[in-house]
C-alpha positions as MATLAB code, in Angstrom:
seq = 'MFMVIEHYRPGRAPEVYRRFRERGRMAPAGLRYVTSWVDLKFERCFQVMEADDEALFKQWTANWDDLVDFEIVPVRTSAEAAAAIAP';
ca = [
      39.171  143.746  -72.057;
      37.740  140.332  -71.194;
      37.456  136.862  -72.628;
      34.208  135.465  -71.846;
      33.759  131.730  -72.382;
      29.958  130.693  -72.249;
      29.541  127.047  -71.548;
      26.026  126.414  -72.953;
      24.153  123.900  -70.598;
      23.652  120.558  -72.439;
      20.983  120.779  -75.146;
      20.152  124.461  -74.408;
      21.897  126.151  -77.423;
      18.669  126.537  -79.311;
      17.249  128.519  -76.421;
      20.183  130.727  -76.126;
      19.679  131.691  -79.815;
      15.971  132.021  -79.595;
      16.414  134.432  -76.560;
      19.173  136.327  -78.289;
      16.882  136.709  -81.316;
      13.965  137.882  -79.211;
      15.756  140.079  -76.593;
      19.307  140.799  -77.930;
      22.442  140.555  -75.902;
      20.836  142.278  -72.871;
      23.960  143.971  -71.652;
      23.923  146.935  -69.405;
      25.290  150.324  -70.491;
      29.037  150.210  -70.296;
      29.672  146.543  -71.188;
      30.643  146.448  -74.951;
      30.614  143.468  -77.196;
      33.626  143.325  -79.523;
      33.515  139.887  -81.347;
      32.704  136.131  -80.904;
      33.154  132.606  -82.020;
      31.190  129.547  -81.442;
      32.605  125.989  -81.299;
      31.271  123.547  -83.996;
      29.174  121.567  -81.477;
      27.343  124.500  -80.151;
      28.711  123.868  -76.601;
      30.686  127.028  -76.105;
      30.845  130.638  -77.276;
      34.142  132.679  -76.862;
      33.421  136.430  -76.727;
      35.817  139.479  -76.318;
      34.069  142.259  -74.342;
      35.173  145.472  -72.865;
      34.033  147.165  -69.747;
      35.454  149.784  -67.346;
      33.585  148.104  -64.395;
      33.933  144.281  -64.078;
      30.856  144.391  -61.876;
      28.679  145.045  -65.029;
      29.316  141.350  -65.960;
      27.131  140.295  -62.963;
      24.249  142.234  -64.174;
      24.648  140.717  -67.685;
      25.157  137.143  -66.814;
      22.045  137.163  -64.570;
      19.981  137.389  -67.755;
      21.470  134.172  -69.094;
      22.527  131.993  -66.058;
      19.630  129.633  -66.513;
      21.024  128.579  -69.884;
      24.714  129.356  -69.727;
      27.706  128.904  -67.237;
      30.052  131.751  -67.547;
      33.866  131.980  -67.229;
      35.250  135.531  -67.416;
      38.971  136.200  -67.850;
      40.488  139.694  -67.782;
      42.870  139.732  -70.703;
      45.288  142.008  -72.602;
      46.468  141.959  -76.142;
      49.691  140.204  -77.144;
      51.321  143.636  -77.784;
      50.455  144.768  -74.227;
      51.845  141.550  -72.821;
      55.187  141.820  -74.735;
      55.505  145.556  -73.596;
      54.715  144.429  -69.963;
      57.280  141.763  -69.887;
      60.010  143.600  -71.758;
      62.981  144.653  -69.628;
];
């Protein structure tokens, strides 16, 4: 599981949404969208995605890197974290 933080380049949010409407997410097979939230200023999108191969993100972000800067963070659920830290 991964938290993807998309930082929209200044003033480019309308282009991001236009491309998404026209072409969809453009994610390769094996990269699965779970859910997302967008900040109120249309500067960042926070997405939860799943993939067995982290290399798939490189293929996906190449479709968007003219409009968006990406931060991709491997994450775990709170329950998984609690189990991993328990004695």
